[in-house]
Short mmCIF file of C-alpha atoms and ligand atoms in Angstrom, two decimals:
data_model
loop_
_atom_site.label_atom_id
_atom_site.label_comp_id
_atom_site.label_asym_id
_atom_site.label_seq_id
_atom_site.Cartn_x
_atom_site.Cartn_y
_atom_site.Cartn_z
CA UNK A 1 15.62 144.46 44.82
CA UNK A 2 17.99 143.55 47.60
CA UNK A 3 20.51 142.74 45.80
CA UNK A 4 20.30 146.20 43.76
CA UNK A 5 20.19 148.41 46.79
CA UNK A 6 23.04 147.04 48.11
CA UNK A 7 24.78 147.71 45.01
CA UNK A 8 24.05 150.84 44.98
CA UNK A 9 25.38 151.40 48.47
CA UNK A 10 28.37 149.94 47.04
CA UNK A 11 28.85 152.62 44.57
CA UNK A 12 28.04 155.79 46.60
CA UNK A 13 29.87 157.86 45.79
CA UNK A 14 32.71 158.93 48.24
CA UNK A 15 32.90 162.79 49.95
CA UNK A 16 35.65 165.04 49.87
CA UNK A 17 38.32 165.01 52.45
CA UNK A 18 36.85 161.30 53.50
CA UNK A 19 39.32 158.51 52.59
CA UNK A 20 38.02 155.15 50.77
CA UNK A 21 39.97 152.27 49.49
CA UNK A 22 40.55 151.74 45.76
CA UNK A 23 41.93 148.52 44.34
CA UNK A 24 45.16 148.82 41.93
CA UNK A 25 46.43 146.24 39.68
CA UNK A 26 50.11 145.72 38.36
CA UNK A 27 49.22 143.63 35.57
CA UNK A 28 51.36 142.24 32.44
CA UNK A 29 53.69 140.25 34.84
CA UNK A 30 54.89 137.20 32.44
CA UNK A 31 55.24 134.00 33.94
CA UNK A 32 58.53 133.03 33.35
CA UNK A 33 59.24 129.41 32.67
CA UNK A 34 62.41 128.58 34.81
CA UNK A 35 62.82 125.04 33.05
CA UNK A 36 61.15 123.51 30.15
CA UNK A 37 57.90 122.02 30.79
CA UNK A 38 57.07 123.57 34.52
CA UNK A 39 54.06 125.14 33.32
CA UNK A 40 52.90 122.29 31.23
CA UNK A 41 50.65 121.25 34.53
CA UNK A 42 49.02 124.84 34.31
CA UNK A 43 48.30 124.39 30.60
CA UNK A 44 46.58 121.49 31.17
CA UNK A 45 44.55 122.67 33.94
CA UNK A 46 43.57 125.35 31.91
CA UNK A 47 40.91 123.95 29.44
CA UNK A 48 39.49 121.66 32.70
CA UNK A 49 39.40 124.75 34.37
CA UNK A 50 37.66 127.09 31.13
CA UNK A 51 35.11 124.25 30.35
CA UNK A 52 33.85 124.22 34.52
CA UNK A 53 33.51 127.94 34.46
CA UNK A 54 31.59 127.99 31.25
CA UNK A 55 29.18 125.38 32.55
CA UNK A 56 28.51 126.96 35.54
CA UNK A 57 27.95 130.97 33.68
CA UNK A 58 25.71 129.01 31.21
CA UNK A 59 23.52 127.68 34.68
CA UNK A 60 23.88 131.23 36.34
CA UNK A 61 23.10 133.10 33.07
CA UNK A 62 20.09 131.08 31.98
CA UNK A 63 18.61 128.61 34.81
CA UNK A 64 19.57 129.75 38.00
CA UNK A 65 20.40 132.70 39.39
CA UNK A 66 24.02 133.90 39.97
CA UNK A 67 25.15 132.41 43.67
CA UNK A 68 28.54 131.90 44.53
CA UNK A 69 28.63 129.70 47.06
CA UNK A 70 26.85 127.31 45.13
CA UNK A 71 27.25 123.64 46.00
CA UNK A 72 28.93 121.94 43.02
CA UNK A 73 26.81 120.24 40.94
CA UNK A 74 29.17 119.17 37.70
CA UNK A 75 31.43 116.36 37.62
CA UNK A 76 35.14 117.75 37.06
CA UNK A 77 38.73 116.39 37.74
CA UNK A 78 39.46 119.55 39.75
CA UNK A 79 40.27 119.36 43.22
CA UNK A 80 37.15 121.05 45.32
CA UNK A 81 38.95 124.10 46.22
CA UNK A 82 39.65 124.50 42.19
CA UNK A 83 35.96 124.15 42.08
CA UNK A 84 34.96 126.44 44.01
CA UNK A 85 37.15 129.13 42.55
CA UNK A 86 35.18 128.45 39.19
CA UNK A 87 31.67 128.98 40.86
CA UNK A 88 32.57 132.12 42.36
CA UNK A 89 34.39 133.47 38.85
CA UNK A 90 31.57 132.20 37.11
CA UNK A 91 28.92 133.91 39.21
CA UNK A 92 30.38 137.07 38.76
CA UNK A 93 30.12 137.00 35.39
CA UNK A 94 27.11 136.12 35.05
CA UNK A 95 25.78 138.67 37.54
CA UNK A 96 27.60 141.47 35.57
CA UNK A 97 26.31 139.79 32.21
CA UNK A 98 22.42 139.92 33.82
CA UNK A 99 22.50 143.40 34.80
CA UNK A 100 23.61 144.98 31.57
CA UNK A 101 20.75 142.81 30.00
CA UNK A 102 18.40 143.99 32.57
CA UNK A 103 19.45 147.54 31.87
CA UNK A 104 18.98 146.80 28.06
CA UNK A 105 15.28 145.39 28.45
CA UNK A 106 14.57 148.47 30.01
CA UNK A 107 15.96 150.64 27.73
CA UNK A 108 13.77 148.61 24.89
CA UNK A 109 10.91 148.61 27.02
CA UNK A 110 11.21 152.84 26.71
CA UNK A 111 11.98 152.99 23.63
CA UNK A 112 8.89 150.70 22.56
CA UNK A 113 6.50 152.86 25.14
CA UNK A 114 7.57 156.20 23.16
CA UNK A 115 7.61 154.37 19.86
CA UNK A 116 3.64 153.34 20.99
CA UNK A 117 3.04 157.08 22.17
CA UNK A 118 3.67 158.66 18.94
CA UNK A 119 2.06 155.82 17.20
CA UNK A 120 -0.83 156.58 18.93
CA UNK A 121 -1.00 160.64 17.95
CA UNK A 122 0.06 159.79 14.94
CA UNK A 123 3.48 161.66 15.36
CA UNK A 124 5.38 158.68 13.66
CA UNK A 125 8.03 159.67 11.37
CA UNK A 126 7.45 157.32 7.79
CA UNK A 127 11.08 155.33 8.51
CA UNK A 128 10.71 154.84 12.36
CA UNK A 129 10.71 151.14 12.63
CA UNK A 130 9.16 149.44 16.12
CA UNK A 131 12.16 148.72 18.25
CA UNK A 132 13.36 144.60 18.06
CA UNK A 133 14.68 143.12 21.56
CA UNK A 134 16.76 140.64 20.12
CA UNK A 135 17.49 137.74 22.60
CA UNK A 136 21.58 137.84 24.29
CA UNK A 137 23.79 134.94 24.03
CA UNK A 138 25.45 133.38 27.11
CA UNK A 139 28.59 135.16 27.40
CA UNK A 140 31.45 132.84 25.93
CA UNK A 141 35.07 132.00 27.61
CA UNK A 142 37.72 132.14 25.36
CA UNK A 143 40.91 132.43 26.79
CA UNK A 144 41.54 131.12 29.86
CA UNK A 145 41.09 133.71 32.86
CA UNK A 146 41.34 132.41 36.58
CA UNK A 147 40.89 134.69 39.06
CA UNK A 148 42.22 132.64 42.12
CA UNK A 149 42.44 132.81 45.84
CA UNK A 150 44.64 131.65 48.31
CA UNK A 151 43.03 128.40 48.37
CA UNK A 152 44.34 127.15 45.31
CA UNK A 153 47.50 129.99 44.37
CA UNK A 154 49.41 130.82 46.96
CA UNK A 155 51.32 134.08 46.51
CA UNK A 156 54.80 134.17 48.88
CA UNK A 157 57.92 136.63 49.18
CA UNK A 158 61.09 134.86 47.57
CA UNK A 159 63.67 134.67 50.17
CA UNK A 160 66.60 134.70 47.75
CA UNK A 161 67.78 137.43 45.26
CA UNK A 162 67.21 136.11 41.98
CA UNK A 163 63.04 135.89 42.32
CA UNK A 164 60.44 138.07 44.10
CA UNK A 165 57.79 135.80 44.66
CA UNK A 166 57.17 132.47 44.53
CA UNK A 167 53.41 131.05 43.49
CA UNK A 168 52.79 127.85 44.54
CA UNK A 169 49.17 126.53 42.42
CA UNK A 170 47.69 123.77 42.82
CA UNK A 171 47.49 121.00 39.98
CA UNK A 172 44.62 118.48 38.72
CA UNK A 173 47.08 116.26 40.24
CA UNK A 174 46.40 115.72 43.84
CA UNK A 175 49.28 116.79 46.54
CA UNK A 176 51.25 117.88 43.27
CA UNK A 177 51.63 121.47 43.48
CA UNK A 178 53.65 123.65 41.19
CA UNK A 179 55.86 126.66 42.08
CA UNK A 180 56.52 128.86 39.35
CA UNK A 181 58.78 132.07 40.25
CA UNK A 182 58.19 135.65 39.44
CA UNK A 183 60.60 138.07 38.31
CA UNK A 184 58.68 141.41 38.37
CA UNK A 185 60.65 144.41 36.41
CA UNK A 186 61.95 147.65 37.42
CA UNK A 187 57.98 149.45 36.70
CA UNK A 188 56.39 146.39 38.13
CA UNK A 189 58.70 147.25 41.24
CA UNK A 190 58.10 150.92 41.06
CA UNK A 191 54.36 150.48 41.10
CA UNK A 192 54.82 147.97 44.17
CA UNK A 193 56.51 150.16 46.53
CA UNK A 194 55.44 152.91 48.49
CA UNK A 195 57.08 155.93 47.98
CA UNK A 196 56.68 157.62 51.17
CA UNK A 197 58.03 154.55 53.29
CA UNK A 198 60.22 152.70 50.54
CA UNK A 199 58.58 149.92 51.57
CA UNK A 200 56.88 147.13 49.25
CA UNK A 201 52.86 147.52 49.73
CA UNK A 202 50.98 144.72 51.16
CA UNK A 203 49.48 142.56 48.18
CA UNK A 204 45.98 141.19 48.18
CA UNK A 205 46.00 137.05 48.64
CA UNK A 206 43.91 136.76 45.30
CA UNK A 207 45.61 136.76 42.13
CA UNK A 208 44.75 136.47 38.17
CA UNK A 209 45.90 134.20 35.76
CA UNK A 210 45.52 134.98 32.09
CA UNK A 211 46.64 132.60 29.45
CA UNK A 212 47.37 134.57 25.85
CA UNK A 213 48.56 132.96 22.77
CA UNK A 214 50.47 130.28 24.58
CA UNK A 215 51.68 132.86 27.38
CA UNK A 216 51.15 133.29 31.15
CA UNK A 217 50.85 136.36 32.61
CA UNK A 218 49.88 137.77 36.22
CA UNK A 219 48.11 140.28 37.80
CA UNK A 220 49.11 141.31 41.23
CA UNK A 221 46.80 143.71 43.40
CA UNK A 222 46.97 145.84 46.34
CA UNK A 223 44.44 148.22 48.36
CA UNK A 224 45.20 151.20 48.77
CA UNK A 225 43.09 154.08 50.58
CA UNK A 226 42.91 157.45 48.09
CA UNK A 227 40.96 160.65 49.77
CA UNK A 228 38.62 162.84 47.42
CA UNK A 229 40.70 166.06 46.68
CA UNK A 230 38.84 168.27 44.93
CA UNK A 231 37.24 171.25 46.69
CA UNK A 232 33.89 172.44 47.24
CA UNK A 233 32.68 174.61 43.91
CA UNK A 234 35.83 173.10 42.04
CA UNK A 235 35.06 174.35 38.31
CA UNK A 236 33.26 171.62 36.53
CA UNK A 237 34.77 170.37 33.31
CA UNK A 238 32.32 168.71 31.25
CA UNK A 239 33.18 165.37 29.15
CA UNK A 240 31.53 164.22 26.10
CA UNK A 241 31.97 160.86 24.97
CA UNK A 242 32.18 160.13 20.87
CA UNK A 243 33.45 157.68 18.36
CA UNK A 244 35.07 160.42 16.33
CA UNK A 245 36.50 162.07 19.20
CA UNK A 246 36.35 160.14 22.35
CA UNK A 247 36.86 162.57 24.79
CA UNK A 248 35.90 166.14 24.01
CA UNK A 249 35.70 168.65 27.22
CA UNK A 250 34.65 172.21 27.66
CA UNK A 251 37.67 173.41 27.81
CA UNK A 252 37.98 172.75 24.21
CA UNK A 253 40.15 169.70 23.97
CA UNK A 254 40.03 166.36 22.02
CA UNK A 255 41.49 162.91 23.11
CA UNK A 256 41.62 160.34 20.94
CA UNK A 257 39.32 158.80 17.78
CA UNK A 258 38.24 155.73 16.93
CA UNK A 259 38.87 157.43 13.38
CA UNK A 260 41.87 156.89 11.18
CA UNK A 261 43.37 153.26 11.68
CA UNK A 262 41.10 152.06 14.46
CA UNK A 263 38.36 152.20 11.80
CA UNK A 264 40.13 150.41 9.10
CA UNK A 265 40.75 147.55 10.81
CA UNK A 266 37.57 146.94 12.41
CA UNK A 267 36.43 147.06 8.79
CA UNK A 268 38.70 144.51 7.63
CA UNK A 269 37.87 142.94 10.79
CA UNK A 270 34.47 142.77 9.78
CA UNK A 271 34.69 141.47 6.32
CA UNK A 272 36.31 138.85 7.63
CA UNK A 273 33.91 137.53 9.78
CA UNK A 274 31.35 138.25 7.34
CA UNK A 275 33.71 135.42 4.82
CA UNK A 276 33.64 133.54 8.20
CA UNK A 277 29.88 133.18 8.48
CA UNK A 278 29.25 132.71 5.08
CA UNK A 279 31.80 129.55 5.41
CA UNK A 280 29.75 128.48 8.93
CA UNK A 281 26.02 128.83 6.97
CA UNK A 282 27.74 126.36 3.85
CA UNK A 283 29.10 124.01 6.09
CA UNK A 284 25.59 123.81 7.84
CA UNK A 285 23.72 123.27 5.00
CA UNK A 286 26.18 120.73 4.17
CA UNK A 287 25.39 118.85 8.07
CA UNK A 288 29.48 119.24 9.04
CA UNK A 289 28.61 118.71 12.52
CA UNK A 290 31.66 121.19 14.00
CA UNK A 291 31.68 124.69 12.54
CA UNK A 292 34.30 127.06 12.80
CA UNK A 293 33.57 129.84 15.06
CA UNK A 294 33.14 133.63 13.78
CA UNK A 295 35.36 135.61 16.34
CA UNK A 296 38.81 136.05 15.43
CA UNK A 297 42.32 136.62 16.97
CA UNK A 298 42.73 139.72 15.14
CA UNK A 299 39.13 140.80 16.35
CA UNK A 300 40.08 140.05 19.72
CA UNK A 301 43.32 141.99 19.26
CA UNK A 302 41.10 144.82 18.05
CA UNK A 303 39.43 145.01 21.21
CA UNK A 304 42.03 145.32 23.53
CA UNK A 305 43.80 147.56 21.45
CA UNK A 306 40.54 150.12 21.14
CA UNK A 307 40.25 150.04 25.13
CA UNK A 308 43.62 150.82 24.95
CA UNK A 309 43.47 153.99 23.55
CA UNK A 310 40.26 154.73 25.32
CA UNK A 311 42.69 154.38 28.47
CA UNK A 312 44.95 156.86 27.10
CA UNK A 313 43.04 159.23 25.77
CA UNK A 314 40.79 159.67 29.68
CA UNK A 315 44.22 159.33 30.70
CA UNK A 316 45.47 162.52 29.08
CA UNK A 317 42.08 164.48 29.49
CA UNK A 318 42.67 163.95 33.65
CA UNK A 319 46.71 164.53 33.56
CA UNK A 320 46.09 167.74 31.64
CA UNK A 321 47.84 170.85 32.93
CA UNK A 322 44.98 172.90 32.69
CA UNK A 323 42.44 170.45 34.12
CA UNK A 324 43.92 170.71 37.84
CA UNK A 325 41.53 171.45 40.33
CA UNK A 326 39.07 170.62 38.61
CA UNK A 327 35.80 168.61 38.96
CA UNK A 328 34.27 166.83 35.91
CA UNK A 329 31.17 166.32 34.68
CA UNK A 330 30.32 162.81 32.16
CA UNK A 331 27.07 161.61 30.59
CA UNK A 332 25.87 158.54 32.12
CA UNK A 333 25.42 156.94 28.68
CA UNK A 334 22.57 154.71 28.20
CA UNK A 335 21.85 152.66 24.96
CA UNK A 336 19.22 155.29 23.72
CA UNK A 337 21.72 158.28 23.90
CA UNK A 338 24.47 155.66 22.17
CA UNK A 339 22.54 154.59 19.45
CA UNK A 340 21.29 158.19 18.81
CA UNK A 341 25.46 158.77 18.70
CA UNK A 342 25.94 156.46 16.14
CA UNK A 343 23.14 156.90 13.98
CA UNK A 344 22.23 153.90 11.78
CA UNK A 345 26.10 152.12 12.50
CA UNK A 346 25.34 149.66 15.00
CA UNK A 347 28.37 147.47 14.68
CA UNK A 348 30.76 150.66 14.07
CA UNK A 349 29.09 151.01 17.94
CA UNK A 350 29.94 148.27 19.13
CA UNK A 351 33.24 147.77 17.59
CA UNK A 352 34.17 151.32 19.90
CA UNK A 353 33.28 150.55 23.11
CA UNK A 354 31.95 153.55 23.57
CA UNK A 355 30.55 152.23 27.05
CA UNK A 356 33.88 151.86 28.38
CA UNK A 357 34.78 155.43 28.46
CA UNK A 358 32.48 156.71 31.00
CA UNK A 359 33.78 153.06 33.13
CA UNK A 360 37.48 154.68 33.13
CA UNK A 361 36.22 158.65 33.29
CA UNK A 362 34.77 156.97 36.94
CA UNK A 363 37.76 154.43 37.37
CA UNK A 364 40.35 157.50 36.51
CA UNK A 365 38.69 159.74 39.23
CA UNK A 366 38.24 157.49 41.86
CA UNK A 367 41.80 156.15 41.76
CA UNK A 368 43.15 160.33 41.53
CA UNK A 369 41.19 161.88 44.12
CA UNK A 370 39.39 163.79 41.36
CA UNK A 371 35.55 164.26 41.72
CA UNK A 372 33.61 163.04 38.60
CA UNK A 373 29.66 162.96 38.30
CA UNK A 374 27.98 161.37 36.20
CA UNK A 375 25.10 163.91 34.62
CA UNK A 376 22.04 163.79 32.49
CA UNK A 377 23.07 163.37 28.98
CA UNK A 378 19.98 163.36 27.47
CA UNK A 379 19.44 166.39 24.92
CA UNK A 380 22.78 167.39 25.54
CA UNK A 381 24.09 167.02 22.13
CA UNK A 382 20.53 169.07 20.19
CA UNK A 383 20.54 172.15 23.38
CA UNK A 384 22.29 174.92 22.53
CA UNK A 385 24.23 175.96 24.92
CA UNK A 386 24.18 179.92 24.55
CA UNK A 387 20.10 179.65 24.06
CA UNK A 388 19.01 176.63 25.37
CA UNK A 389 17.10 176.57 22.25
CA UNK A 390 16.62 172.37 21.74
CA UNK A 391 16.30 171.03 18.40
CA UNK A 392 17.49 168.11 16.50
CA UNK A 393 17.78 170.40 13.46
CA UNK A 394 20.45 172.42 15.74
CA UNK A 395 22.42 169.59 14.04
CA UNK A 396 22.91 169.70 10.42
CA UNK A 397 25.67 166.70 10.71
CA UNK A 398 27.77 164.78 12.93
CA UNK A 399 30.31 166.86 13.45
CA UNK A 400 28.54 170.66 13.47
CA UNK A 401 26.54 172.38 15.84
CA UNK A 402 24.19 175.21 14.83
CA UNK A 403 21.94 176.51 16.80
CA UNK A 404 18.54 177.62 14.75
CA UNK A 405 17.89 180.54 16.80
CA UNK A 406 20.44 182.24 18.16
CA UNK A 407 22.58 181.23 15.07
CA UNK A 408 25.70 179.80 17.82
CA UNK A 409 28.25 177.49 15.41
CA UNK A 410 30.40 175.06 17.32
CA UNK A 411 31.96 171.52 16.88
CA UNK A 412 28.87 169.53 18.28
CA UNK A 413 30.70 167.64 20.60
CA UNK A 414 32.13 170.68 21.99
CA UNK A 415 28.86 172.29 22.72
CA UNK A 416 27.61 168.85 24.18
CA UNK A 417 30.19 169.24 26.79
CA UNK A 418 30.10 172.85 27.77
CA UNK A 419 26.08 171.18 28.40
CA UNK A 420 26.96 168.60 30.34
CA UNK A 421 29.37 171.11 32.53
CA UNK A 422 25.93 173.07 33.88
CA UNK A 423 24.51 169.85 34.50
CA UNK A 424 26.07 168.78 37.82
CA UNK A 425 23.85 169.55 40.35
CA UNK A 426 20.94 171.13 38.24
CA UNK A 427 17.94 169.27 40.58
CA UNK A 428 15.24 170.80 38.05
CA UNK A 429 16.46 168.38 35.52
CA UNK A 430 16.97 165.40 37.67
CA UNK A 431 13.17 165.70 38.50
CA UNK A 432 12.54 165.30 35.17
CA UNK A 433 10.98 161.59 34.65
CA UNK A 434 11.22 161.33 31.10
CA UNK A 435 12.86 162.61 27.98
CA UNK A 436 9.66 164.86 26.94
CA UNK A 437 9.91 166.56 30.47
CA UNK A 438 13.65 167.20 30.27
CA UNK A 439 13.30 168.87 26.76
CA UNK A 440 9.91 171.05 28.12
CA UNK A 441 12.24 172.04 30.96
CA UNK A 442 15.10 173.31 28.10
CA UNK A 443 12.22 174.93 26.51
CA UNK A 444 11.47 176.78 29.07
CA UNK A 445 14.89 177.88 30.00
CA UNK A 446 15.09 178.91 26.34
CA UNK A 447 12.19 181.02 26.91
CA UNK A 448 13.45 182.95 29.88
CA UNK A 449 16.52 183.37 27.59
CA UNK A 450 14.25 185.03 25.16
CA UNK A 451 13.01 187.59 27.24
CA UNK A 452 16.44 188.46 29.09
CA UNK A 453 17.17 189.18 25.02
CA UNK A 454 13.84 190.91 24.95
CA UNK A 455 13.23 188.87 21.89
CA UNK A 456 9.51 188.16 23.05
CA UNK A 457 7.69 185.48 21.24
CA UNK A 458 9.69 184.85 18.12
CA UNK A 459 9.31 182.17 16.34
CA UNK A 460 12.97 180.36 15.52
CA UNK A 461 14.62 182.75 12.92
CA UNK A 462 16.39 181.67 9.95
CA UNK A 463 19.99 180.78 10.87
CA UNK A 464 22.32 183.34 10.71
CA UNK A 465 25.43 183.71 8.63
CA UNK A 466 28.90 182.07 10.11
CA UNK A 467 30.52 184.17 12.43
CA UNK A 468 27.95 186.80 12.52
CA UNK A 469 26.45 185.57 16.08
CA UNK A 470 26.94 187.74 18.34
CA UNK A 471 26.64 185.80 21.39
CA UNK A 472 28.97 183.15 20.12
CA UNK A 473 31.68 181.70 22.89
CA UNK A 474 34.54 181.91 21.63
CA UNK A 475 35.23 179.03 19.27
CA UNK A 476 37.75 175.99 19.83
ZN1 ZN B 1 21.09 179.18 20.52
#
């Protein structure tokens, strides 16, 4: 409970005109190998290094909970500074893993109450099934990752011309240090220096490590303090997150799609590691003792590269022209409203990341100065939002909106976000403690909508004909 309020202090949100730091990365910094065989002391500290991590996210995931100044308990060849480094990665990893699962169990727990509620009053539709909480596997290390301090990589100026810094890190062999230079590029410079003072900005002591198909790389950081821009009543821009579209706003633009390529190769992808399971269950049944594991390269590849373009389609949406000045308004997506978004294609789902969109709509507005809240999503994609009139039938497919009353046709994603836009600050909804409340709320507005029409107490009207609704915004 502690623990969670402090968190949340953590991530109040900041005010406008009031100044708070944000940590930037310059990442993709290749460790160059100066002569043949200086690394080789890094690649073999590597696997020691992956294996002590994984022990200790397996302890903080399962037995014990997450503590990072936790006195060592596994044997290891690392030095003790190395080992501490691990304990602290390790729990924070495992704290981040325990939270989403937390958040999950409570999201099944809901979903199992209402499935029990309308079991109960018989309001069951034939094919609902009783939602499953299937158990979550200990997050796995792969590649190796090492977020280090100063304790065991040091991070120092070059003094000559040829190298900008030196790192000196520490080896499995004792008083044997390596130091491996870094040659940062013309961008990597760019991003480094200040460009008020020309001056290079002061770097945080802690670096990363990554280790990628046989290659080094480095991430550098800095602080830097960014102050909250936007003005008081700022038009709100809403945001509505999709897998074909992953950005859609109210203004009427589109950013990016898991669509087109992205979804052939997670296919492929897919059928692969179907072959590849097929192959482990054989070799089971058979009693071969190690079994090839089921994630691939080109899976992992497909990861990256669909975060990618998730980072360049929020990207676009915040350096667009027209969206200066503006505020913007995101669903705070929970599993529910994502599996309602996806319908029956769980691993499609999961395959987009759909979770890390809202993570960079908040990372992209903190870092600009731009104010970003995250709203009430839920009934955002069935509400119409010339009526209010809330219906799932208001949506006759994935892609179309169409409102039963009123007879309003939009894209639905379209009409989700002009929703979302009037739902920054709207307290009546944010009172609401459950789904049913929320939609007897839209109901009601819906209602008052009514009579402002002077339509009285009519009951929803057959749908009008395209383009014969008169209230209609205009369409995108
Ligand atoms: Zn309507």
């Amino acid at each position: 409970m502690n623990e969670k309020r402090k968190q949340r202090k953590k991530k109040k949100r900041p005010t406008a005109g009031e100044p708070y730091p944000v940590t930037r990365a310059v990442t993709h910094i290749r460790l160059v190998e100066v002569n043949p065989g200086k690394l080789a002391a890094l690649d073999a500290l590597a696997p020691v290094y992956l294996a002590l991590c994984q022990a200790y996210v397996t302890l903080f995931c399962t037995t014990e909970s997450p503590n990072k100044l936790r006195d060592p308990l596994y044997q290891t060849p690392l030095s003790e500074r190395w080992h501490r480094v691990a304990i602290m990665q390790a729990a924070g990893i495992a704290r981040s893993w325990r939270s989403n699962r937390t958040t999950a169990y409570q999201q099944y727990q809901d979903d199992l109450a209402r499935h029990q509620k309308h079991q109960a009053h018989g309001q069951l539709s034939a094919h609902a099934k009783e939602p499953q909480w299937r158990a979550w596997n200990v997050p796995t290390l792969r590649e190796p990752c090492i977020q280090a301090n100063v304790n065991v990589v040091k991070l120092e100026e070059s003094r000559d011309s040829t190298y900008d810094y030196w790192l000196t890190i520490s080896t499995l062999e004792k008083g044997q240090p390596i130091q491996v230079p870094v040659k940062l590029a013309v961008y990597h410079k760019a991003a480094l220096t200040d460009p008020k003072t020309h001056r290079g900005k002061k770097l945080n002591s802690s670096v990363r490590l990554n280790q990628r198909d046989g290659v080094w790389w480095l991430t550098l950081s800095y602080d830097e303090e960014v102050t909250q821009e936007t003005v008081a009543g700022a038009p709100v821009v809403g945001i509505d997150v999709g897998i074909a579209n992953f950005v859609t706003t109210s203004t009427g633009k589109q950013y990016g799609s898991f669509h087109k390529n992205l979804r052939a190769r997670h296919k492929r992808d897919r059928a692969k590691r179907r072959r590849k399971a097929k192959l482990r269950a054989c070799l089971q049944k058979k009693g071969v003792k190690y079994l090839p594991s089921t994630s691939s390269r080109t899976g992992q590849r497909l990861i990256r590269h669909v975060k990618h373009e998730i980072n360049h389609a929020v990207h676009q949406c915040f350096a667009e022209p027209e969206h200066q000045g503006v505020q913007f308004a995101y669903e705070a997506l929970s599993v529910a409203s994502m599996r309602f978004k996806a319908r029956a294609q769980n691993a499609y789902l999961r395959a987009s990341h759909l979770g890390h969109i809202p993570q960079q709509i908040a990372w992209n507005s903190q870092k600009r100065g731009v104010k970003a809240t995250p709203v009430i999503s839920a009934y955002s994609s069935q509400e119409c939002s010339v009526c209010h009139y809330t219906d799932h039938k208001n949506r006759p497919d994935q892609r179309t909106f169409r409102c039963q009353v009123c007879g309003f046709e939009a894209h639905a994603d379209y009409n989700a976000s002009v929703n979302l836009s009037r739902r920054v600050g709207d307290r009546q909804l944010r009172a609401c403690r459950d789904r049913s409340a929320i939609k007897a709320v839209l109901m009601q507005r819906h209602e008052t909508w009514k009579q402002q029409q002077g339509m009285g107490n009519t009951s929803p009207v057959k749908r009008r004909k395209r383009g014969e609704s008169s209230a209609a915004v205009s369409s995108i």
